[in-house]
mmCIF file of C-alpha atoms and ligand atoms in Angstrom:
data_model
loop_
_atom_site.group_PDB
_atom_site.id
_atom_site.type_symbol
_atom_site.label_atom_id
_atom_site.label_comp_id
_atom_site.label_asym_id
_atom_site.label_seq_id
_atom_site.Cartn_x
_atom_site.Cartn_y
_atom_site.Cartn_z
ATOM 1 C CA UNK A 1 -32.944 14.585 -6.890
ATOM 2 C CA UNK A 2 -30.057 13.892 -9.352
ATOM 3 C CA UNK A 3 -30.706 11.211 -11.902
ATOM 4 C CA UNK A 4 -28.486 8.078 -11.659
ATOM 5 C CA UNK A 5 -25.668 7.923 -14.201
ATOM 6 C CA UNK A 6 -24.421 4.671 -15.637
ATOM 7 C CA UNK A 7 -21.472 3.654 -17.801
ATOM 8 C CA UNK A 8 -20.817 0.290 -19.476
ATOM 9 C CA UNK A 9 -17.340 -0.971 -20.127
ATOM 10 C CA UNK A 10 -18.078 -3.403 -22.913
ATOM 11 C CA UNK A 11 -16.314 -5.776 -25.334
ATOM 12 C CA UNK A 12 -13.954 -7.045 -22.530
ATOM 13 C CA UNK A 13 -12.031 -10.002 -23.683
ATOM 14 C CA UNK A 14 -11.052 -11.198 -20.228
ATOM 15 C CA UNK A 15 -12.621 -9.758 -17.042
ATOM 16 C CA UNK A 16 -11.105 -10.502 -13.602
ATOM 17 C CA UNK A 17 -13.990 -10.085 -11.102
ATOM 18 C CA UNK A 18 -12.268 -11.749 -8.145
ATOM 19 C CA UNK A 19 -15.584 -13.330 -7.406
ATOM 20 C CA UNK A 20 -15.510 -17.139 -7.965
ATOM 21 C CA UNK A 21 -19.294 -17.233 -7.880
ATOM 22 C CA UNK A 22 -19.445 -15.050 -10.970
ATOM 23 C CA UNK A 23 -16.718 -16.416 -13.158
ATOM 24 C CA UNK A 24 -14.131 -19.166 -13.557
ATOM 25 C CA UNK A 25 -11.550 -20.050 -10.899
ATOM 26 C CA UNK A 26 -10.465 -18.043 -7.810
ATOM 27 C CA UNK A 27 -10.154 -14.817 -10.069
ATOM 28 C CA UNK A 28 -13.775 -15.356 -11.227
ATOM 29 C CA UNK A 29 -12.777 -14.743 -14.811
ATOM 30 C CA UNK A 30 -15.433 -14.067 -17.461
ATOM 31 C CA UNK A 31 -14.802 -13.853 -21.304
ATOM 32 C CA UNK A 32 -16.688 -11.567 -23.769
ATOM 33 C CA UNK A 33 -17.996 -9.596 -20.871
ATOM 34 C CA UNK A 34 -19.046 -6.185 -19.827
ATOM 35 C CA UNK A 35 -19.392 -4.156 -16.497
ATOM 36 C CA UNK A 36 -22.006 -1.554 -15.790
ATOM 37 C CA UNK A 37 -21.152 0.999 -13.188
ATOM 38 C CA UNK A 38 -23.892 3.190 -11.884
ATOM 39 C CA UNK A 39 -23.067 6.200 -9.650
ATOM 40 C CA UNK A 40 -19.719 4.673 -8.856
ATOM 41 C CA UNK A 41 -20.950 1.196 -8.012
ATOM 42 C CA UNK A 42 -20.812 -2.028 -9.965
ATOM 43 C CA UNK A 43 -24.388 -2.634 -11.060
ATOM 44 C CA UNK A 44 -24.036 -5.527 -13.408
ATOM 45 C CA UNK A 45 -21.289 -7.904 -14.467
ATOM 46 C CA UNK A 46 -21.987 -10.461 -17.241
ATOM 47 C CA UNK A 47 -22.146 -11.151 -20.950
ATOM 48 C CA UNK A 48 -21.136 -8.281 -23.298
ATOM 49 C CA UNK A 49 -23.815 -6.120 -24.810
ATOM 50 C CA UNK A 50 -25.573 -4.307 -21.765
ATOM 51 C CA UNK A 51 -26.589 -0.676 -22.362
ATOM 52 C CA UNK A 52 -25.974 2.383 -20.199
ATOM 53 C CA UNK A 53 -25.813 6.262 -20.444
ATOM 54 C CA UNK A 54 -22.125 6.104 -21.474
ATOM 55 C CA UNK A 55 -20.022 3.497 -23.183
ATOM 56 C CA UNK A 56 -16.384 2.502 -23.111
ATOM 57 C CA UNK A 57 -15.205 -0.038 -25.629
ATOM 58 C CA UNK A 58 -12.385 -2.283 -24.091
ATOM 59 C CA UNK A 59 -11.622 -3.530 -27.591
ATOM 60 C CA UNK A 60 -11.129 -7.156 -26.376
ATOM 61 C CA UNK A 61 -8.568 -6.258 -23.684
ATOM 62 C CA UNK A 62 -8.364 -7.525 -20.210
ATOM 63 C CA UNK A 63 -10.127 -5.551 -17.343
ATOM 64 C CA UNK A 64 -9.547 -6.052 -13.701
ATOM 65 C CA UNK A 65 -10.338 -4.353 -10.305
ATOM 66 C CA UNK A 66 -8.318 -1.324 -9.637
ATOM 67 C CA UNK A 67 -5.225 -1.961 -7.428
ATOM 68 C CA UNK A 68 -5.501 -1.464 -3.692
ATOM 69 C CA UNK A 69 -2.137 -0.083 -2.520
ATOM 70 C CA UNK A 70 -2.252 -0.631 1.248
ATOM 71 C CA UNK A 71 1.215 0.807 2.216
ATOM 72 C CA UNK A 72 2.632 4.145 1.113
ATOM 73 C CA UNK A 73 4.425 7.139 2.613
ATOM 74 C CA UNK A 74 3.355 9.812 0.176
ATOM 75 C CA UNK A 75 3.584 12.926 2.357
ATOM 76 C CA UNK A 76 7.238 14.015 2.006
ATOM 77 C CA UNK A 77 9.594 16.576 0.403
ATOM 78 C CA UNK A 78 13.213 16.226 -0.759
ATOM 79 C CA UNK A 79 15.144 13.884 -2.759
ATOM 80 C CA UNK A 80 17.284 10.831 -1.756
ATOM 81 C CA UNK A 81 18.574 9.728 -5.124
ATOM 82 C CA UNK A 82 22.064 10.326 -3.852
ATOM 83 C CA UNK A 83 21.396 7.794 -1.002
ATOM 84 C CA UNK A 84 20.091 5.283 -3.558
ATOM 85 C CA UNK A 85 23.194 5.813 -5.733
ATOM 86 C CA UNK A 86 25.421 5.194 -2.748
ATOM 87 C CA UNK A 87 23.412 2.059 -1.905
ATOM 88 C CA UNK A 88 23.850 0.678 -5.419
ATOM 89 C CA UNK A 89 27.554 1.107 -4.910
ATOM 90 C CA UNK A 90 27.463 -1.038 -1.854
ATOM 91 C CA UNK A 91 26.203 0.962 1.162
ATOM 92 C CA UNK A 92 23.545 -0.981 3.182
ATOM 93 C CA UNK A 93 20.103 0.467 3.830
ATOM 94 C CA UNK A 94 19.445 1.086 7.574
ATOM 95 C CA UNK A 95 16.502 3.512 7.585
ATOM 96 C CA UNK A 96 18.623 6.429 8.791
ATOM 97 C CA UNK A 97 17.681 8.512 5.690
ATOM 98 C CA UNK A 98 14.202 8.936 7.253
ATOM 99 C CA UNK A 99 15.736 11.795 9.139
ATOM 100 C CA UNK A 100 16.876 13.522 6.001
ATOM 101 C CA UNK A 101 13.339 13.338 4.561
ATOM 102 C CA UNK A 102 12.065 14.554 7.946
ATOM 103 C CA UNK A 103 14.149 17.659 7.775
ATOM 104 C CA UNK A 104 13.019 18.430 4.230
ATOM 105 C CA UNK A 105 9.289 17.800 5.047
ATOM 106 C CA UNK A 106 9.283 19.965 8.078
ATOM 107 C CA UNK A 107 10.797 22.829 6.038
ATOM 108 C CA UNK A 108 8.174 22.581 3.294
ATOM 109 C CA UNK A 109 4.982 24.713 3.157
ATOM 110 C CA UNK A 110 1.717 22.867 3.505
ATOM 111 C CA UNK A 111 0.517 23.907 0.036
ATOM 112 C CA UNK A 112 3.703 22.570 -1.652
ATOM 113 C CA UNK A 113 3.473 19.185 0.344
ATOM 114 C CA UNK A 114 -0.160 18.865 -0.811
ATOM 115 C CA UNK A 115 0.826 19.558 -4.404
ATOM 116 C CA UNK A 116 3.535 16.872 -4.136
ATOM 117 C CA UNK A 117 1.001 14.370 -2.761
ATOM 118 C CA UNK A 118 -1.362 15.178 -5.670
ATOM 119 C CA UNK A 119 1.431 14.606 -8.275
ATOM 120 C CA UNK A 120 2.184 11.188 -6.659
ATOM 121 C CA UNK A 121 -1.533 10.259 -6.485
ATOM 122 C CA UNK A 122 -1.941 11.164 -10.173
ATOM 123 C CA UNK A 123 1.072 9.003 -11.066
ATOM 124 C CA UNK A 124 -0.410 6.077 -8.992
ATOM 125 C CA UNK A 125 -3.810 6.440 -10.621
ATOM 126 C CA UNK A 126 -2.282 6.367 -14.101
ATOM 127 C CA UNK A 127 -0.512 3.207 -13.016
ATOM 128 C CA UNK A 128 -3.891 1.483 -11.999
ATOM 129 C CA UNK A 129 -4.132 2.189 -8.305
ATOM 130 C CA UNK A 130 -7.641 3.284 -7.177
ATOM 131 C CA UNK A 131 -7.502 2.893 -3.392
ATOM 132 C CA UNK A 132 -4.457 3.935 -1.467
ATOM 133 C CA UNK A 133 -3.200 4.217 2.112
ATOM 134 C CA UNK A 134 -1.050 7.091 3.134
ATOM 135 C CA UNK A 135 1.129 7.173 6.253
ATOM 136 C CA UNK A 136 2.662 10.027 8.097
ATOM 137 C CA UNK A 137 6.094 9.438 9.541
ATOM 138 C CA UNK A 138 8.325 12.180 8.154
ATOM 139 C CA UNK A 139 7.149 14.900 10.664
ATOM 140 C CA UNK A 140 8.314 13.208 13.833
ATOM 141 C CA UNK A 141 7.081 16.001 16.003
ATOM 142 C CA UNK A 142 3.488 16.892 17.176
ATOM 143 C CA UNK A 143 2.676 19.653 14.690
ATOM 144 C CA UNK A 144 4.328 18.078 11.585
ATOM 145 C CA UNK A 145 2.807 14.589 12.171
ATOM 146 C CA UNK A 146 -0.627 16.071 12.490
ATOM 147 C CA UNK A 147 -0.020 18.259 9.454
ATOM 148 C CA UNK A 148 1.059 15.330 7.336
ATOM 149 C CA UNK A 149 -2.114 13.434 8.277
ATOM 150 C CA UNK A 150 -4.298 16.438 7.696
ATOM 151 C CA UNK A 151 -2.835 16.537 4.176
ATOM 152 C CA UNK A 152 -3.210 12.732 3.550
ATOM 153 C CA UNK A 153 -6.879 12.893 4.753
ATOM 154 C CA UNK A 154 -7.684 15.357 2.003
ATOM 155 C CA UNK A 155 -6.986 12.515 -0.453
ATOM 156 C CA UNK A 156 -7.832 9.138 1.140
ATOM 157 C CA UNK A 157 -9.850 7.729 3.988
ATOM 158 C CA UNK A 158 -6.945 5.228 4.641
ATOM 159 C CA UNK A 159 -4.591 7.446 6.752
ATOM 160 C CA UNK A 160 -2.026 5.986 9.169
ATOM 161 C CA UNK A 161 -0.322 7.734 12.005
ATOM 162 C CA UNK A 162 3.359 6.706 11.999
ATOM 163 C CA UNK A 163 4.948 8.890 14.630
ATOM 164 C CA UNK A 164 7.007 5.888 15.665
ATOM 165 C CA UNK A 165 8.839 5.773 12.315
ATOM 166 C CA UNK A 166 12.352 6.619 13.685
ATOM 167 C CA UNK A 167 13.714 8.446 16.641
ATOM 168 C CA UNK A 168 14.205 12.134 15.631
ATOM 169 C CA UNK A 169 17.686 13.524 16.332
ATOM 170 C CA UNK A 170 16.580 15.806 19.190
ATOM 171 C CA UNK A 171 15.467 12.734 21.134
ATOM 172 C CA UNK A 172 18.763 10.794 20.603
ATOM 173 C CA UNK A 173 19.356 8.566 23.685
ATOM 174 C CA UNK A 174 15.778 9.198 24.930
ATOM 175 C CA UNK A 175 13.685 6.684 22.880
ATOM 176 C CA UNK A 176 11.335 6.075 25.840
ATOM 177 C CA UNK A 177 10.572 9.815 26.135
ATOM 178 C CA UNK A 178 9.863 10.052 22.478
ATOM 179 C CA UNK A 179 7.449 6.893 22.661
ATOM 180 C CA UNK A 180 5.763 8.716 25.491
ATOM 181 C CA UNK A 181 5.279 11.776 23.334
ATOM 182 C CA UNK A 182 3.953 9.550 20.432
ATOM 183 C CA UNK A 183 1.514 7.821 22.634
ATOM 184 C CA UNK A 184 0.173 10.926 24.251
ATOM 185 C CA UNK A 185 0.437 14.429 22.825
ATOM 186 C CA UNK A 186 1.368 13.394 19.215
ATOM 187 C CA UNK A 187 -1.433 10.821 19.144
ATOM 188 C CA UNK A 188 -4.077 13.279 20.445
ATOM 189 C CA UNK A 189 -3.078 15.789 17.667
ATOM 190 C CA UNK A 190 -3.039 13.240 14.954
ATOM 191 C CA UNK A 191 -6.019 11.208 15.973
ATOM 192 C CA UNK A 192 -8.615 13.425 14.189
ATOM 193 C CA UNK A 193 -6.885 12.822 10.824
ATOM 194 C CA UNK A 194 -6.028 9.000 11.176
ATOM 195 C CA UNK A 195 -7.802 5.761 10.785
ATOM 196 C CA UNK A 196 -4.757 3.540 11.626
ATOM 197 C CA UNK A 197 -1.690 3.622 13.798
ATOM 198 C CA UNK A 198 1.680 1.956 12.847
ATOM 199 C CA UNK A 199 5.238 1.626 14.184
ATOM 200 C CA UNK A 200 8.588 0.647 12.682
ATOM 201 C CA UNK A 201 9.489 -2.502 14.872
ATOM 202 C CA UNK A 202 13.062 -3.123 13.856
ATOM 203 C CA UNK A 203 16.631 -2.999 15.157
ATOM 204 C CA UNK A 204 17.685 0.641 14.771
ATOM 205 C CA UNK A 205 14.071 1.874 14.974
ATOM 206 C CA UNK A 206 11.736 0.687 17.900
ATOM 207 C CA UNK A 207 11.917 -2.384 19.899
ATOM 208 C CA UNK A 208 9.104 -4.746 20.804
ATOM 209 C CA UNK A 209 8.027 -3.054 24.043
ATOM 210 C CA UNK A 210 8.085 0.378 22.438
ATOM 211 C CA UNK A 211 6.074 -0.805 19.460
ATOM 212 C CA UNK A 212 3.658 -2.586 21.697
ATOM 213 C CA UNK A 213 3.176 0.623 23.614
ATOM 214 C CA UNK A 214 2.342 2.498 20.421
ATOM 215 C CA UNK A 215 -0.126 -0.038 19.280
ATOM 216 C CA UNK A 216 -1.821 -0.206 22.677
ATOM 217 C CA UNK A 217 -2.165 3.559 22.899
ATOM 218 C CA UNK A 218 -3.583 3.666 19.251
ATOM 219 C CA UNK A 219 -6.053 0.955 20.056
ATOM 220 C CA UNK A 220 -7.238 2.697 23.178
ATOM 221 C CA UNK A 221 -7.735 5.824 20.992
ATOM 222 C CA UNK A 222 -9.893 3.825 18.571
ATOM 223 C CA UNK A 223 -7.404 3.444 15.746
ATOM 224 C CA UNK A 224 -6.908 0.275 13.706
ATOM 225 C CA UNK A 225 -3.511 -1.337 14.052
ATOM 226 C CA UNK A 226 -0.774 -2.054 11.539
ATOM 227 C CA UNK A 227 3.006 -2.642 11.899
ATOM 228 C CA UNK A 228 6.219 -2.635 9.978
ATOM 229 C CA UNK A 229 8.149 -5.674 10.850
ATOM 230 C CA UNK A 230 10.891 -8.071 9.785
ATOM 231 C CA UNK A 231 12.245 -5.814 6.975
ATOM 232 C CA UNK A 232 15.990 -5.821 7.620
ATOM 233 C CA UNK A 233 16.211 -9.020 9.675
ATOM 234 C CA UNK A 234 14.199 -11.556 11.785
ATOM 235 C CA UNK A 235 12.696 -9.944 14.925
ATOM 236 C CA UNK A 236 9.606 -9.633 17.091
ATOM 237 C CA UNK A 237 7.470 -7.579 14.523
ATOM 238 C CA UNK A 238 5.416 -10.320 12.981
ATOM 239 C CA UNK A 239 4.535 -12.025 16.210
ATOM 240 C CA UNK A 240 3.805 -8.825 17.982
ATOM 241 C CA UNK A 241 1.447 -7.764 15.055
ATOM 242 C CA UNK A 242 -0.432 -11.167 15.457
ATOM 243 C CA UNK A 243 -0.567 -10.879 19.309
ATOM 244 C CA UNK A 244 -2.098 -7.304 19.005
ATOM 245 C CA UNK A 245 -4.486 -8.185 16.223
ATOM 246 C CA UNK A 246 -3.030 -5.917 13.594
ATOM 247 C CA UNK A 247 -4.865 -5.902 10.316
ATOM 248 C CA UNK A 248 -1.492 -6.114 8.587
ATOM 249 C CA UNK A 249 2.264 -6.647 9.192
ATOM 250 C CA UNK A 250 4.248 -5.050 6.440
ATOM 251 C CA UNK A 251 7.536 -6.077 4.815
ATOM 252 C CA UNK A 252 7.829 -9.680 6.173
ATOM 253 C CA UNK A 253 11.092 -10.006 4.262
ATOM 254 C CA UNK A 254 12.810 -12.169 6.938
ATOM 255 C CA UNK A 255 10.512 -14.775 8.418
ATOM 256 C CA UNK A 256 11.118 -17.687 10.803
ATOM 257 C CA UNK A 257 9.030 -20.868 10.788
ATOM 258 C CA UNK A 258 7.394 -19.601 13.896
ATOM 259 C CA UNK A 259 6.449 -16.308 12.177
ATOM 260 C CA UNK A 260 4.858 -18.112 9.333
ATOM 261 C CA UNK A 261 2.989 -20.386 11.699
ATOM 262 C CA UNK A 262 1.738 -17.319 13.641
ATOM 263 C CA UNK A 263 0.535 -15.614 10.441
ATOM 264 C CA UNK A 264 -1.179 -18.700 9.180
ATOM 265 C CA UNK A 265 -3.145 -18.960 12.495
ATOM 266 C CA UNK A 266 -4.268 -15.368 12.410
ATOM 267 C CA UNK A 267 -6.189 -12.831 10.462
ATOM 268 C CA UNK A 268 -3.189 -10.544 10.187
ATOM 269 C CA UNK A 269 -2.399 -10.031 6.554
ATOM 270 C CA UNK A 270 1.327 -10.467 5.542
ATOM 271 C CA UNK A 271 1.926 -7.532 3.242
ATOM 272 C CA UNK A 272 4.982 -7.861 1.023
ATOM 273 C CA UNK A 273 6.720 -4.782 -0.261
ATOM 274 C CA UNK A 274 8.948 -6.257 -3.021
ATOM 275 C CA UNK A 275 9.957 -2.904 -4.524
ATOM 276 C CA UNK A 276 11.561 -1.998 -1.196
ATOM 277 C CA UNK A 277 13.499 -5.265 -1.284
ATOM 278 C CA UNK A 278 14.569 -4.459 -4.833
ATOM 279 C CA UNK A 279 15.705 -0.975 -4.027
ATOM 280 C CA UNK A 280 17.555 -1.876 -0.783
ATOM 281 C CA UNK A 281 19.132 -5.066 -2.120
ATOM 282 C CA UNK A 282 17.402 -7.143 0.557
ATOM 283 C CA UNK A 283 16.608 -10.856 -0.282
ATOM 284 C CA UNK A 284 12.988 -11.341 -1.478
ATOM 285 C CA UNK A 285 10.569 -12.864 1.011
ATOM 286 C CA UNK A 286 9.592 -16.511 0.669
ATOM 287 C CA UNK A 287 5.969 -15.818 -0.251
ATOM 288 C CA UNK A 288 5.456 -19.386 -1.488
ATOM 289 C CA UNK A 289 5.870 -20.709 2.027
ATOM 290 C CA UNK A 290 3.600 -18.075 3.582
ATOM 291 C CA UNK A 291 0.875 -18.726 1.043
ATOM 292 C CA UNK A 292 1.251 -22.500 1.289
ATOM 293 C CA UNK A 293 0.931 -22.222 5.066
ATOM 294 C CA UNK A 294 -2.445 -20.578 4.601
ATOM 295 C CA UNK A 295 -1.823 -16.999 5.470
ATOM 296 C CA UNK A 296 -3.479 -14.091 3.628
ATOM 297 C CA UNK A 297 -0.965 -12.007 1.722
ATOM 298 C CA UNK A 298 -1.045 -8.531 0.046
ATOM 299 C CA UNK A 299 1.428 -6.661 -2.082
ATOM 300 C CA UNK A 300 1.861 -2.972 -1.883
ATOM 301 C CA UNK A 301 4.171 -0.392 -3.462
ATOM 302 C CA UNK A 302 5.539 1.272 -0.178
ATOM 303 C CA UNK A 303 6.094 4.383 -2.243
ATOM 304 C CA UNK A 304 8.583 6.497 -0.202
ATOM 305 C CA UNK A 305 11.726 8.526 -1.013
ATOM 306 C CA UNK A 306 14.112 6.093 0.722
ATOM 307 C CA UNK A 307 13.455 2.424 0.305
ATOM 308 C CA UNK A 308 11.053 2.276 -2.615
ATOM 309 C CA UNK A 309 10.376 5.294 -4.809
ATOM 310 C CA UNK A 310 7.780 3.739 -7.065
ATOM 311 C CA UNK A 311 3.976 3.874 -7.376
ATOM 312 C CA UNK A 312 3.899 0.939 -9.836
ATOM 313 C CA UNK A 313 1.960 -2.055 -8.699
ATOM 314 C CA UNK A 314 2.645 -3.724 -12.019
ATOM 315 C CA UNK A 315 6.352 -3.543 -11.184
ATOM 316 C CA UNK A 316 5.560 -5.261 -7.851
ATOM 317 C CA UNK A 317 3.554 -7.995 -9.525
ATOM 318 C CA UNK A 318 6.411 -8.710 -11.934
ATOM 319 C CA UNK A 319 8.963 -8.954 -9.012
ATOM 320 C CA UNK A 320 6.558 -11.122 -6.983
ATOM 321 C CA UNK A 321 6.123 -13.603 -9.762
ATOM 322 C CA UNK A 322 9.720 -13.742 -10.925
ATOM 323 C CA UNK A 323 11.501 -13.486 -7.562
ATOM 324 C CA UNK A 324 9.036 -14.591 -4.853
ATOM 325 C CA UNK A 325 7.537 -17.551 -6.600
ATOM 326 C CA UNK A 326 4.016 -16.431 -6.524
ATOM 327 C CA UNK A 327 1.846 -17.468 -9.455
ATOM 328 C CA UNK A 328 0.520 -14.645 -11.592
ATOM 329 C CA UNK A 329 -3.015 -15.280 -10.233
ATOM 330 C CA UNK A 330 -1.775 -15.018 -6.670
ATOM 331 C CA UNK A 331 0.013 -11.857 -7.441
ATOM 332 C CA UNK A 332 -3.063 -10.346 -8.941
ATOM 333 C CA UNK A 333 -5.013 -11.336 -5.920
ATOM 334 C CA UNK A 334 -2.359 -9.869 -3.576
ATOM 335 C CA UNK A 335 -2.660 -6.382 -5.164
ATOM 336 C CA UNK A 336 -6.498 -6.385 -5.280
ATOM 337 C CA UNK A 337 -8.280 -8.515 -2.599
ATOM 338 C CA UNK A 338 -5.012 -8.897 -0.563
ATOM 339 C CA UNK A 339 -4.673 -5.040 -0.315
ATOM 340 C CA UNK A 340 -8.371 -4.751 0.543
ATOM 341 C CA UNK A 341 -7.987 -7.370 3.356
ATOM 342 C CA UNK A 342 -4.990 -5.528 4.684
ATOM 343 C CA UNK A 343 -7.249 -2.440 4.950
ATOM 344 C CA UNK A 344 -10.183 -4.544 6.233
ATOM 345 C CA UNK A 345 -12.194 -3.327 3.221
ATOM 346 C CA UNK A 346 -14.727 -5.500 1.353
ATOM 347 C CA UNK A 347 -16.014 -2.897 -1.063
ATOM 348 C CA UNK A 348 -12.866 -2.752 -3.165
ATOM 349 C CA UNK A 349 -10.517 -5.222 -4.875
ATOM 350 C CA UNK A 350 -13.365 -7.066 -6.617
ATOM 351 C CA UNK A 351 -16.114 -6.413 -9.156
ATOM 352 C CA UNK A 352 -19.072 -8.117 -7.688
ATOM 353 C CA UNK A 353 -22.381 -6.143 -7.962
ATOM 354 C CA UNK A 354 -22.439 -3.634 -5.148
ATOM 355 C CA UNK A 355 -18.633 -3.184 -5.120
ATOM 356 C CA UNK A 356 -16.893 0.059 -5.922
ATOM 357 C CA UNK A 357 -16.715 0.628 -9.583
ATOM 358 C CA UNK A 358 -12.919 0.929 -9.711
ATOM 359 C CA UNK A 359 -11.485 -0.782 -12.797
ATOM 360 C CA UNK A 360 -8.364 -0.979 -14.836
ATOM 361 C CA UNK A 361 -8.400 -1.540 -18.664
ATOM 362 C CA UNK A 362 -5.141 -3.086 -19.835
ATOM 363 C CA UNK A 363 -3.361 -2.705 -23.065
ATOM 364 C CA UNK A 364 -3.172 -6.467 -23.098
ATOM 365 C CA UNK A 365 -5.378 -9.448 -23.679
ATOM 366 C CA UNK A 366 -4.805 -11.052 -20.222
ATOM 367 C CA UNK A 367 -3.639 -10.351 -16.704
ATOM 368 C CA UNK A 368 -0.597 -12.596 -17.444
ATOM 369 C CA UNK A 369 0.981 -9.796 -19.382
ATOM 370 C CA UNK A 370 1.435 -7.713 -16.161
ATOM 371 C CA UNK A 371 4.220 -10.158 -15.285
ATOM 372 C CA UNK A 372 5.137 -11.277 -18.793
ATOM 373 C CA UNK A 373 5.882 -7.779 -20.053
ATOM 374 C CA UNK A 374 7.672 -6.077 -17.120
ATOM 375 C CA UNK A 375 8.422 -2.453 -17.341
ATOM 376 C CA UNK A 376 5.849 -1.921 -20.248
ATOM 377 C CA UNK A 377 3.089 0.671 -19.435
ATOM 378 C CA UNK A 378 0.159 -1.671 -19.898
ATOM 379 C CA UNK A 379 -2.417 0.405 -17.921
ATOM 380 C CA UNK A 380 -4.593 1.868 -20.728
ATOM 381 C CA UNK A 381 -7.194 3.434 -18.557
ATOM 382 C CA UNK A 382 -8.062 3.664 -14.799
ATOM 383 C CA UNK A 383 -11.672 4.183 -13.924
ATOM 384 C CA UNK A 384 -12.724 5.290 -10.450
ATOM 385 C CA UNK A 385 -11.226 7.177 -7.501
ATOM 386 C CA UNK A 386 -7.948 7.909 -6.149
ATOM 387 C CA UNK A 387 -8.146 11.307 -4.603
ATOM 388 C CA UNK A 388 -11.894 11.720 -4.550
ATOM 389 C CA UNK A 389 -12.420 8.728 -2.272
ATOM 390 C CA UNK A 390 -13.352 10.682 0.785
HETATM 391 O O1 LIG B 1 8.576 1.094 4.780
HETATM 392 N N1 LIG B 1 10.794 0.954 6.956
HETATM 393 C C1 LIG B 1 10.513 2.006 7.278
HETATM 394 N N2 LIG B 1 9.886 3.002 6.476
HETATM 395 C C2 LIG B 1 9.969 2.966 5.075
HETATM 396 C C3 LIG B 1 11.181 3.563 4.602
HETATM 397 C C4 LIG B 1 11.311 4.938 4.840
HETATM 398 C C5 LIG B 1 12.584 5.722 4.334
HETATM 399 O O2 LIG B 1 13.691 5.105 4.141
HETATM 400 O O3 LIG B 1 12.398 6.914 4.156
HETATM 401 C C6 LIG B 1 9.716 1.558 4.490
HETATM 402 O O4 LIG B 1 10.605 1.027 3.792
#
């Protein structure tokens, strides 16, 4: 039997545990602290000075749980910088570029797609992300959706089947036939590689009934439910997600009072994707009202080649604080415990004993610097998985 291996991260100036029973306030902050991680699990959190097999000196910096990025589309090929450039010159975003990425992805060898996913995961890990969700959605046929998920599953347990991302061109005018394919043959082929199912419920993508059909088929197949909704305008997405018991409804950029009320009375997490609103020149969501109403919120990167080509959760924190009127503490919770709630996980996003030993050491004395110093690479060291999670 292999011997246990422990590591102590010591001399931590400010430790965010996200466990109010361990430290001060909702973030459970400890000062002059250390964390001992044994065989990948938090074994001890408390005053500095514990011993272990290995030792990392945090040199008085801030340490927090690794970020939980609950919404990405990392399996893709091709480049849409031209579309972004046109958008910055005034063209609106309508999601139509998904087909451009679909063509490029279908034409790319599996080994190359896998290499691209690895590069993006490496980038995300350097930026502090330790748990990540990856969607399909750039295959849009039976073989390529299943292939995208098979690749995603090599790297994370949080894989989402998004066959209902956009109508592929060969189904133009036949959306219901395509939904039938998604709910049957495509779902069967994708099911072995997926934990979740998702649909893009939006004008120009899929309507309420089509999205409901996808969620119901996924549920019957044993998948967890999530939904893209209310990205480009108000619509049925949020209320459909609540009605169906989705773990999360993602974007939530345009919300009515009734949407906020529905979220507040549910356990569906409202996941904001502020880097997408940045990159598509959408208004920012009114996070303040959603939080004040009592809903659980998360923030995710939405890394994809069209609406949000970033893996930086720090960038998302800075936008959420500056533009969405979240406090810095709320933004930190949204990228840790919020992301974990959106994935229905209680082993990540916090540093209580028994939790996953996923941590970020900052090049900064406090978590406030993540919003105070936007654009500065403050992630000194990320400890724990991405990529080896499964
Ligand atoms: O979450 N909204 C739909 N899907 C992605 C965008 C995909 C793309 O433009 O390629 C999103 O923003």
